[in-house]
Tab-separated table of C-alpha atoms in Angstrom:
chain	number	residue	atom	x	y	z
A	40	UNK	CA	-86.929	95.015	-96.779
A	41	UNK	CA	-88.110	91.765	-97.988
A	42	UNK	CA	-85.836	91.715	-100.747
A	43	UNK	CA	-82.898	91.752	-98.225
A	44	UNK	CA	-84.091	88.406	-96.953
A	45	UNK	CA	-82.998	87.316	-100.021
A	46	UNK	CA	-80.027	89.520	-101.458
A	47	UNK	CA	-77.755	88.897	-98.151
A	48	UNK	CA	-78.066	85.143	-98.151
A	49	UNK	CA	-77.162	85.279	-101.934
A	50	UNK	CA	-74.226	87.758	-101.425
A	51	UNK	CA	-72.756	85.653	-98.403
A	52	UNK	CA	-72.960	82.287	-100.496
A	53	UNK	CA	-71.112	84.276	-103.431
A	54	UNK	CA	-68.687	85.506	-101.293
A	55	UNK	CA	-68.010	82.348	-99.835
A	56	UNK	CA	-67.536	80.720	-103.381
A	57	UNK	CA	-65.486	83.149	-104.344
A	58	UNK	CA	-63.266	82.718	-101.217
A	59	UNK	CA	-63.322	79.034	-102.029
A	60	UNK	CA	-62.360	79.288	-105.795
A	61	UNK	CA	-59.096	81.655	-104.676
A	62	UNK	CA	-58.010	79.132	-101.875
A	63	UNK	CA	-58.254	76.102	-104.633
A	64	UNK	CA	-56.292	78.258	-107.199
A	65	UNK	CA	-53.778	78.884	-104.710
A	66	UNK	CA	-53.672	74.921	-103.323
A	67	UNK	CA	-53.405	73.953	-107.007
A	68	UNK	CA	-50.352	76.016	-107.660
A	69	UNK	CA	-51.974	78.721	-110.161
A	70	UNK	CA	-49.738	81.445	-108.452
A	71	UNK	CA	-46.720	79.491	-108.077
A	72	UNK	CA	-44.965	81.028	-110.867
A	73	UNK	CA	-46.196	84.812	-111.943
A	74	UNK	CA	-42.967	85.697	-113.821
A	75	UNK	CA	-42.323	83.194	-116.496
A	76	UNK	CA	-45.252	84.546	-118.924
A	77	UNK	CA	-44.393	88.238	-118.386
A	78	UNK	CA	-40.602	87.397	-119.195
A	79	UNK	CA	-41.884	85.046	-122.306
A	80	UNK	CA	-43.675	87.485	-124.099
A	81	UNK	CA	-40.695	89.817	-124.085
A	82	UNK	CA	-38.296	87.008	-125.306
A	83	UNK	CA	-40.841	86.112	-127.835
A	84	UNK	CA	-40.942	89.538	-129.202
A	85	UNK	CA	-37.201	89.606	-129.711
A	86	UNK	CA	-37.021	86.355	-131.354
A	87	UNK	CA	-39.475	87.857	-133.841
A	88	UNK	CA	-37.491	90.679	-134.548
A	89	UNK	CA	-34.287	88.455	-135.223
A	90	UNK	CA	-35.947	86.183	-137.933
A	91	UNK	CA	-35.828	87.226	-141.717
A	92	UNK	CA	-39.078	88.365	-142.864
A	93	UNK	CA	-41.133	85.950	-145.286
A	94	UNK	CA	-40.636	86.202	-149.154
A	95	UNK	CA	-43.870	87.116	-150.920
A	96	UNK	CA	-45.346	84.100	-152.701
A	97	UNK	CA	-45.341	84.141	-156.370
A	98	UNK	CA	-48.579	82.392	-156.642
A	99	UNK	CA	-50.581	85.136	-155.110
A	100	UNK	CA	-49.196	87.971	-157.022
A	101	UNK	CA	-51.608	89.808	-159.634
A	102	UNK	CA	-50.515	89.611	-163.153
């Protein structure tokens, strides 16, 4: 029972900090554009397929 006197205020402080961090992120524009990164990785994969494969290095080939 005595531990609850410590744990409940700690939990409330933790929740308050989490809510404050959430509102900070929203106000600073962290959630403004959620689609760009999802599309970027798809387009980068398509561009990598279109590029020619690199030629093997003649210096590193075994003799």
